[in-house]
């Protein structure tokens, strides 16, 4: 039952039955004023005007399409934002294990490899952007739209670099971690003289190679990561870029990946990557996680606390330029951010 129906039942608006279309009475118009605009009508003339609506849908549309209603919504949502942010300020510490022995690390990386390779075989595009329109039985008609979306990410990247005083024309080699099927890669290739596109899933990577091949893009090297040695062997870079990738790795793997990749930044190089740092009701207890690791075949979302990221960056001689919250992970009490660091020492 809609909120309006509930209210109408309580206030006993004349001629109203929840089964039939209510007549546009004076009371209904007054009620709509309070519901949508939070105020009484200014005079009888405006009430008469609204009573002339063709039907109830039209009446409500007249309110919801008004600038005043947009203002009311805006005020309500900024209040909501304030309440949410204050809740986060007081968020309690969470148990997040980030250090494991080497054998366990290998097992965790293998797990990420297996889960993502399976997605790459069954739902390569949907696993990258989880919209129903990118499911394998629909991608033939939506592929172009899917790949076009990567242009916006590179536009954002340009804006991030510009406002942080980093000149994109001085950055030659871009290392993209988790390139997936090349959605963003093909646009990065237009900005940098060389792109190294890395993924842990061979099926995703094969589609990326195919997609860029169709456009005769030849300045991208593709690397499939199958072990931690492959991560160690990654080349040095001027820009490290990663979006909606690290979050799918258990925290110890995120930590290891970042530590290794940070160490490969060239002098003046910039790191721009997205990662959740706080998730509501989240914990990562390595023993509990390993106990059910074989059963975990669905997409996972993990977080690494900010202080860990700053400590890793500092150890690698990276200085923070910006941390901007982004919307990669839904849910008002989940925090995902894009971090921007620069190699200065
Ligand atoms: C959600 S998709 C995003 C792809 C791409 N970044 C984009 O925005 O279009 C995540 C990709 O990251 C890859 N991936 C996950 N963990 C990885 C890791 N530790 N190293 C390399 N690739 C990884 C997955 O195989 C998958 O292709």
mmCIF file of N, CA and C in Angstrom, residues 21-118:
data_model
loop_
_atom_site.group_PDB
_atom_site.id
_atom_site.type_symbol
_atom_site.label_atom_id
_atom_site.label_comp_id
_atom_site.label_asym_id
_atom_site.label_seq_id
_atom_site.Cartn_x
_atom_site.Cartn_y
_atom_site.Cartn_z
ATOM 1 N N UNK A 21 -10.726 5.010 -8.047
ATOM 2 C CA UNK A 21 -10.015 6.278 -8.269
ATOM 3 C C UNK A 21 -10.683 7.378 -7.454
ATOM 4 N N UNK A 22 -9.953 8.065 -6.558
ATOM 5 C CA UNK A 22 -10.618 9.111 -5.773
ATOM 6 C C UNK A 22 -10.963 10.328 -6.630
ATOM 7 N N UNK A 23 -12.056 10.965 -6.270
ATOM 8 C CA UNK A 23 -12.408 12.209 -6.968
ATOM 9 C C UNK A 23 -11.402 13.284 -6.557
ATOM 10 N N UNK A 24 -11.144 14.235 -7.449
ATOM 11 C CA UNK A 24 -10.189 15.305 -7.110
ATOM 12 C C UNK A 24 -10.951 16.352 -6.289
ATOM 13 N N UNK A 25 -11.024 16.075 -5.002
ATOM 14 C CA UNK A 25 -11.762 16.987 -4.122
ATOM 15 C C UNK A 25 -10.826 18.063 -3.583
ATOM 16 N N UNK A 26 -11.426 19.038 -2.941
ATOM 17 C CA UNK A 26 -10.655 20.103 -2.295
ATOM 18 C C UNK A 26 -9.709 19.488 -1.247
ATOM 19 N N UNK A 27 -10.246 18.529 -0.457
ATOM 20 C CA UNK A 27 -9.418 17.924 0.604
ATOM 21 C C UNK A 27 -8.201 17.189 0.031
ATOM 22 N N UNK A 28 -8.444 16.536 -1.108
ATOM 23 C CA UNK A 28 -7.327 15.787 -1.707
ATOM 24 C C UNK A 28 -6.229 16.746 -2.172
ATOM 25 N N UNK A 29 -6.617 17.864 -2.734
ATOM 26 C CA UNK A 29 -5.624 18.857 -3.172
ATOM 27 C C UNK A 29 -4.853 19.387 -1.962
ATOM 28 N N UNK A 30 -5.588 19.690 -0.876
ATOM 29 C CA UNK A 30 -4.902 20.213 0.326
ATOM 30 C C UNK A 30 -3.919 19.168 0.852
ATOM 31 N N UNK A 31 -4.364 17.923 0.848
ATOM 32 C CA UNK A 31 -3.496 16.848 1.316
ATOM 33 C C UNK A 31 -2.228 16.752 0.447
ATOM 34 N N UNK A 32 -2.422 16.865 -0.864
ATOM 35 C CA UNK A 32 -1.264 16.793 -1.777
ATOM 36 C C UNK A 32 -0.275 17.915 -1.471
ATOM 37 N N UNK A 33 -0.799 19.081 -1.134
ATOM 38 C CA UNK A 33 0.107 20.188 -0.758
ATOM 39 C C UNK A 33 0.974 19.792 0.425
ATOM 40 N N UNK A 34 0.346 19.203 1.449
ATOM 41 C CA UNK A 34 1.123 18.848 2.640
ATOM 42 C C UNK A 34 2.104 17.720 2.350
ATOM 43 N N UNK A 35 1.626 16.727 1.545
ATOM 44 C CA UNK A 35 2.497 15.583 1.269
ATOM 45 C C UNK A 35 3.701 15.957 0.421
ATOM 46 N N UNK A 36 3.449 16.734 -0.622
ATOM 47 C CA UNK A 36 4.541 17.017 -1.560
ATOM 48 C C UNK A 36 5.319 18.275 -1.217
ATOM 49 N N UNK A 37 4.607 19.311 -0.770
ATOM 50 C CA UNK A 37 5.298 20.591 -0.569
ATOM 51 C C UNK A 37 5.445 20.958 0.903
ATOM 52 N N UNK A 38 4.871 20.137 1.780
ATOM 53 C CA UNK A 38 4.986 20.357 3.235
ATOM 54 C C UNK A 38 4.425 21.703 3.674
ATOM 55 N N UNK A 39 3.363 22.157 3.026
ATOM 56 C CA UNK A 39 2.809 23.463 3.410
ATOM 57 C C UNK A 39 1.354 23.529 2.947
ATOM 58 N N UNK A 40 0.587 24.475 3.523
ATOM 59 C CA UNK A 40 -0.792 24.623 3.041
ATOM 60 C C UNK A 40 -0.813 25.372 1.710
ATOM 61 N N UNK A 41 -1.900 25.230 0.943
ATOM 62 C CA UNK A 41 -2.028 26.009 -0.303
ATOM 63 C C UNK A 41 -2.083 27.495 0.018
ATOM 64 N N UNK A 42 -1.610 28.333 -0.930
ATOM 65 C CA UNK A 42 -1.600 29.775 -0.641
ATOM 66 C C UNK A 42 -3.002 30.369 -0.592
ATOM 67 N N UNK A 43 -3.941 29.884 -1.433
ATOM 68 C CA UNK A 43 -5.302 30.459 -1.471
ATOM 69 C C UNK A 43 -6.256 29.493 -2.179
ATOM 70 N N UNK A 44 -7.539 29.894 -2.224
ATOM 71 C CA UNK A 44 -8.555 29.022 -2.838
ATOM 72 C C UNK A 44 -8.356 28.901 -4.342
ATOM 73 N N UNK A 45 -7.785 29.913 -4.931
ATOM 74 C CA UNK A 45 -7.617 29.889 -6.387
ATOM 75 C C UNK A 45 -6.699 28.744 -6.827
ATOM 76 N N UNK A 46 -5.569 28.576 -6.101
ATOM 77 C CA UNK A 46 -4.648 27.488 -6.484
ATOM 78 C C UNK A 46 -5.312 26.129 -6.248
ATOM 79 N N UNK A 47 -6.157 26.051 -5.220
ATOM 80 C CA UNK A 47 -6.859 24.771 -4.961
ATOM 81 C C UNK A 47 -7.785 24.463 -6.145
ATOM 82 N N UNK A 48 -8.534 25.489 -6.564
ATOM 83 C CA UNK A 48 -9.454 25.277 -7.709
ATOM 84 C C UNK A 48 -8.666 24.864 -8.947
ATOM 85 N N UNK A 49 -7.525 25.485 -9.116
ATOM 86 C CA UNK A 49 -6.689 25.147 -10.273
ATOM 87 C C UNK A 49 -6.330 23.645 -10.267
ATOM 88 N N UNK A 50 -5.864 23.162 -9.108
ATOM 89 C CA UNK A 50 -5.452 21.747 -9.025
ATOM 90 C C UNK A 50 -6.644 20.800 -9.125
ATOM 91 N N UNK A 51 -7.826 21.251 -8.665
ATOM 92 C CA UNK A 51 -9.011 20.385 -8.765
ATOM 93 C C UNK A 51 -9.387 20.138 -10.223
ATOM 94 N N UNK A 52 -8.829 20.956 -11.124
ATOM 95 C CA UNK A 52 -9.107 20.784 -12.552
ATOM 96 C C UNK A 52 -8.269 19.681 -13.192
ATOM 97 N N UNK A 53 -7.391 19.014 -12.396
ATOM 98 C CA UNK A 53 -6.559 17.940 -12.974
ATOM 99 C C UNK A 53 -7.445 16.825 -13.525
ATOM 100 N N UNK A 54 -7.004 16.211 -14.644
ATOM 101 C CA UNK A 54 -7.836 15.199 -15.324
ATOM 102 C C UNK A 54 -8.056 13.960 -14.449
ATOM 103 N N UNK A 55 -7.063 13.609 -13.658
ATOM 104 C CA UNK A 55 -7.177 12.428 -12.783
ATOM 105 C C UNK A 55 -6.106 12.530 -11.697
ATOM 106 N N UNK A 56 -6.065 11.519 -10.844
ATOM 107 C CA UNK A 56 -5.169 11.601 -9.686
ATOM 108 C C UNK A 56 -3.694 11.574 -10.106
ATOM 109 N N UNK A 57 -3.406 10.822 -11.169
ATOM 110 C CA UNK A 57 -2.016 10.783 -11.646
ATOM 111 C C UNK A 57 -1.573 12.169 -12.099
ATOM 112 N N UNK A 58 -2.493 12.811 -12.825
ATOM 113 C CA UNK A 58 -2.186 14.144 -13.324
ATOM 114 C C UNK A 58 -1.981 15.117 -12.162
ATOM 115 N N UNK A 59 -2.855 14.997 -11.144
ATOM 116 C CA UNK A 59 -2.746 15.879 -9.969
ATOM 117 C C UNK A 59 -1.359 15.714 -9.326
ATOM 118 N N UNK A 60 -0.969 14.449 -9.083
ATOM 119 C CA UNK A 60 0.311 14.223 -8.409
ATOM 120 C C UNK A 60 1.484 14.664 -9.285
ATOM 121 N N UNK A 61 1.350 14.423 -10.608
ATOM 122 C CA UNK A 61 2.429 14.833 -11.516
ATOM 123 C C UNK A 61 2.601 16.349 -11.489
ATOM 124 N N UNK A 62 1.497 17.078 -11.353
ATOM 125 C CA UNK A 62 1.609 18.543 -11.289
ATOM 126 C C UNK A 62 2.473 18.972 -10.095
ATOM 127 N N UNK A 63 2.408 18.190 -9.020
ATOM 128 C CA UNK A 63 3.242 18.513 -7.851
ATOM 129 C C UNK A 63 4.680 18.022 -8.042
ATOM 130 N N UNK A 64 4.810 16.763 -8.465
ATOM 131 C CA UNK A 64 6.180 16.202 -8.522
ATOM 132 C C UNK A 64 7.025 16.846 -9.617
ATOM 133 N N UNK A 65 6.365 17.443 -10.615
ATOM 134 C CA UNK A 65 7.139 18.108 -11.673
ATOM 135 C C UNK A 65 7.501 19.554 -11.324
ATOM 136 N N UNK A 66 7.066 19.998 -10.157
ATOM 137 C CA UNK A 66 7.312 21.419 -9.837
ATOM 138 C C UNK A 66 8.712 21.636 -9.255
ATOM 139 N N UNK A 67 9.272 22.813 -9.490
ATOM 140 C CA UNK A 67 10.590 23.158 -8.926
ATOM 141 C C UNK A 67 10.540 23.131 -7.400
ATOM 142 N N UNK A 68 9.392 23.510 -6.866
ATOM 143 C CA UNK A 68 9.273 23.564 -5.399
ATOM 144 C C UNK A 68 9.445 22.162 -4.806
ATOM 145 N N UNK A 69 8.868 21.161 -5.483
ATOM 146 C CA UNK A 69 9.000 19.786 -4.982
ATOM 147 C C UNK A 69 10.472 19.339 -5.027
ATOM 148 N N UNK A 70 11.171 19.718 -6.095
ATOM 149 C CA UNK A 70 12.599 19.360 -6.207
ATOM 150 C C UNK A 70 13.372 19.986 -5.036
ATOM 151 N N UNK A 71 13.009 21.236 -4.667
ATOM 152 C CA UNK A 71 13.667 21.881 -3.520
ATOM 153 C C UNK A 71 13.395 21.112 -2.224
ATOM 154 N N UNK A 72 12.133 20.689 -2.061
ATOM 155 C CA UNK A 72 11.767 19.946 -0.840
ATOM 156 C C UNK A 72 12.603 18.663 -0.766
ATOM 157 N N UNK A 73 12.693 17.959 -1.908
ATOM 158 C CA UNK A 73 13.470 16.716 -1.943
ATOM 159 C C UNK A 73 14.930 16.981 -1.616
ATOM 160 N N UNK A 74 15.446 18.039 -2.206
ATOM 161 C CA UNK A 74 16.848 18.378 -2.007
ATOM 162 C C UNK A 74 17.139 18.642 -0.528
ATOM 163 N N UNK A 75 16.222 19.429 0.101
ATOM 164 C CA UNK A 75 16.420 19.722 1.539
ATOM 165 C C UNK A 75 16.378 18.433 2.346
ATOM 166 N N UNK A 76 15.411 17.568 1.996
ATOM 167 C CA UNK A 76 15.272 16.311 2.741
ATOM 168 C C UNK A 76 16.529 15.462 2.561
ATOM 169 N N UNK A 77 17.066 15.417 1.330
ATOM 170 C CA UNK A 77 18.204 14.525 1.114
ATOM 171 C C UNK A 77 19.478 15.092 1.723
ATOM 172 N N UNK A 78 19.621 16.443 1.773
ATOM 173 C CA UNK A 78 20.860 16.936 2.389
ATOM 174 C C UNK A 78 20.829 16.695 3.893
ATOM 175 N N UNK A 79 19.640 16.744 4.458
ATOM 176 C CA UNK A 79 19.507 16.418 5.868
ATOM 177 C C UNK A 79 19.877 14.951 6.084
ATOM 178 N N UNK A 80 19.396 14.118 5.168
ATOM 179 C CA UNK A 80 19.670 12.690 5.228
ATOM 180 C C UNK A 80 21.181 12.442 5.134
ATOM 181 N N UNK A 81 21.840 13.197 4.209
ATOM 182 C CA UNK A 81 23.283 13.063 4.037
ATOM 183 C C UNK A 81 24.023 13.404 5.318
ATOM 184 N N UNK A 82 23.590 14.464 5.983
ATOM 185 C CA UNK A 82 24.246 14.889 7.222
ATOM 186 C C UNK A 82 24.130 13.806 8.290
ATOM 187 N N UNK A 83 22.920 13.263 8.403
ATOM 188 C CA UNK A 83 22.711 12.225 9.420
ATOM 189 C C UNK A 83 23.619 11.027 9.130
ATOM 190 N N UNK A 84 23.680 10.626 7.840
ATOM 191 C CA UNK A 84 24.494 9.470 7.456
ATOM 192 C C UNK A 84 25.962 9.718 7.759
ATOM 193 N N UNK A 85 26.450 10.910 7.371
ATOM 194 C CA UNK A 85 27.866 11.190 7.594
ATOM 195 C C UNK A 85 28.193 11.185 9.077
ATOM 196 N N UNK A 86 27.305 11.730 9.888
ATOM 197 C CA UNK A 86 27.582 11.740 11.318
ATOM 198 C C UNK A 86 27.606 10.331 11.893
ATOM 199 N N UNK A 87 26.765 9.462 11.340
ATOM 200 C CA UNK A 87 26.800 8.063 11.787
ATOM 201 C C UNK A 87 28.163 7.459 11.507
ATOM 202 N N UNK A 88 28.737 7.811 10.325
ATOM 203 C CA UNK A 88 30.034 7.240 9.953
ATOM 204 C C UNK A 88 31.156 7.754 10.837
ATOM 205 N N UNK A 89 31.050 9.013 11.275
ATOM 206 C CA UNK A 89 32.094 9.570 12.150
ATOM 207 C C UNK A 89 32.223 8.709 13.405
ATOM 208 N N UNK A 90 31.107 8.209 13.872
ATOM 209 C CA UNK A 90 31.134 7.413 15.106
ATOM 210 C C UNK A 90 31.214 5.915 14.859
ATOM 211 N N UNK A 91 31.533 5.509 13.623
ATOM 212 C CA UNK A 91 31.540 4.072 13.313
ATOM 213 C C UNK A 91 32.572 3.330 14.173
ATOM 214 N N UNK A 92 32.167 2.167 14.651
ATOM 215 C CA UNK A 92 33.056 1.385 15.518
ATOM 216 C C UNK A 92 34.141 0.686 14.696
ATOM 217 N N UNK A 93 35.239 0.341 15.348
ATOM 218 C CA UNK A 93 36.315 -0.406 14.668
ATOM 219 C C UNK A 93 35.781 -1.767 14.238
ATOM 220 N N UNK A 94 36.306 -2.264 13.130
ATOM 221 C CA UNK A 94 35.889 -3.581 12.650
ATOM 222 C C UNK A 94 37.112 -4.495 12.629
ATOM 223 N N UNK A 95 36.877 -5.769 12.846
ATOM 224 C CA UNK A 95 38.007 -6.704 12.741
ATOM 225 C C UNK A 95 38.249 -6.991 11.251
ATOM 226 N N UNK A 96 39.401 -6.594 10.767
ATOM 227 C CA UNK A 96 39.756 -6.878 9.369
ATOM 228 C C UNK A 96 41.181 -7.412 9.355
ATOM 229 N N UNK A 97 41.324 -8.725 9.170
ATOM 230 C CA UNK A 97 42.662 -9.327 9.120
ATOM 231 C C UNK A 97 43.293 -8.996 7.773
ATOM 232 N N UNK A 98 44.495 -8.461 7.800
ATOM 233 C CA UNK A 98 45.127 -8.061 6.537
ATOM 234 C C UNK A 98 46.476 -8.740 6.313
ATOM 235 N N UNK A 99 46.961 -9.461 7.338
ATOM 236 C CA UNK A 99 48.266 -10.109 7.186
ATOM 237 C C UNK A 99 48.081 -11.619 7.334
ATOM 238 N N UNK A 100 48.570 -12.371 6.354
ATOM 239 C CA UNK A 100 48.469 -13.839 6.418
ATOM 240 C C UNK A 100 49.811 -14.445 6.004
ATOM 241 N N UNK A 101 49.989 -15.741 6.297
ATOM 242 C CA UNK A 101 51.249 -16.373 5.870
ATOM 243 C C UNK A 101 51.231 -16.577 4.357
ATOM 244 N N UNK A 102 52.392 -16.899 3.809
ATOM 245 C CA UNK A 102 52.550 -16.952 2.349
ATOM 246 C C UNK A 102 51.676 -18.037 1.704
ATOM 247 N N UNK A 103 51.546 -19.165 2.408
ATOM 248 C CA UNK A 103 50.743 -20.267 1.845
ATOM 249 C C UNK A 103 49.277 -19.821 1.724
ATOM 250 N N UNK A 104 48.826 -19.143 2.745
ATOM 251 C CA UNK A 104 47.432 -18.663 2.729
ATOM 252 C C UNK A 104 47.252 -17.601 1.641
ATOM 253 N N UNK A 105 48.255 -16.755 1.496
ATOM 254 C CA UNK A 105 48.187 -15.704 0.465
ATOM 255 C C UNK A 105 48.011 -16.344 -0.924
ATOM 256 N N UNK A 106 48.801 -17.380 -1.182
ATOM 257 C CA UNK A 106 48.719 -18.076 -2.480
ATOM 258 C C UNK A 106 47.311 -18.646 -2.665
ATOM 259 N N UNK A 107 46.768 -19.190 -1.595
ATOM 260 C CA UNK A 107 45.425 -19.785 -1.655
ATOM 261 C C UNK A 107 44.367 -18.710 -1.951
ATOM 262 N N UNK A 108 44.521 -17.557 -1.317
ATOM 263 C CA UNK A 108 43.551 -16.470 -1.524
ATOM 264 C C UNK A 108 43.596 -15.962 -2.977
ATOM 265 N N UNK A 109 44.812 -15.807 -3.488
ATOM 266 C CA UNK A 109 44.956 -15.315 -4.869
ATOM 267 C C UNK A 109 44.357 -16.334 -5.841
ATOM 268 N N UNK A 110 44.606 -17.610 -5.592
ATOM 269 C CA UNK A 110 44.060 -18.670 -6.447
ATOM 270 C C UNK A 110 42.520 -18.620 -6.421
ATOM 271 N N UNK A 111 41.988 -18.336 -5.247
ATOM 272 C CA UNK A 111 40.524 -18.261 -5.117
ATOM 273 C C UNK A 111 39.969 -17.116 -5.976
ATOM 274 N N UNK A 112 40.614 -15.941 -5.903
ATOM 275 C CA UNK A 112 40.162 -14.794 -6.719
ATOM 276 C C UNK A 112 40.259 -15.181 -8.196
ATOM 277 N N UNK A 113 41.344 -15.814 -8.564
ATOM 278 C CA UNK A 113 41.547 -16.255 -9.953
ATOM 279 C C UNK A 113 40.410 -17.195 -10.398
ATOM 280 N N UNK A 114 40.081 -18.169 -9.554
ATOM 281 C CA UNK A 114 39.069 -19.166 -9.947
ATOM 282 C C UNK A 114 37.689 -18.528 -10.097
ATOM 283 N N UNK A 115 37.328 -17.680 -9.114
ATOM 284 C CA UNK A 115 35.989 -17.062 -9.155
ATOM 285 C C UNK A 115 35.850 -16.167 -10.385
ATOM 286 N N UNK A 116 36.887 -15.359 -10.646
ATOM 287 C CA UNK A 116 36.764 -14.409 -11.761
ATOM 288 C C UNK A 116 36.916 -15.085 -13.116
ATOM 289 N N UNK A 117 37.699 -16.147 -13.178
ATOM 290 C CA UNK A 117 37.802 -16.864 -14.456
ATOM 291 C C UNK A 117 36.460 -17.519 -14.782
ATOM 292 N N UNK A 118 35.770 -18.010 -13.743
ATOM 293 C CA UNK A 118 34.447 -18.617 -13.972
ATOM 294 C C UNK A 118 33.464 -17.555 -14.475
#
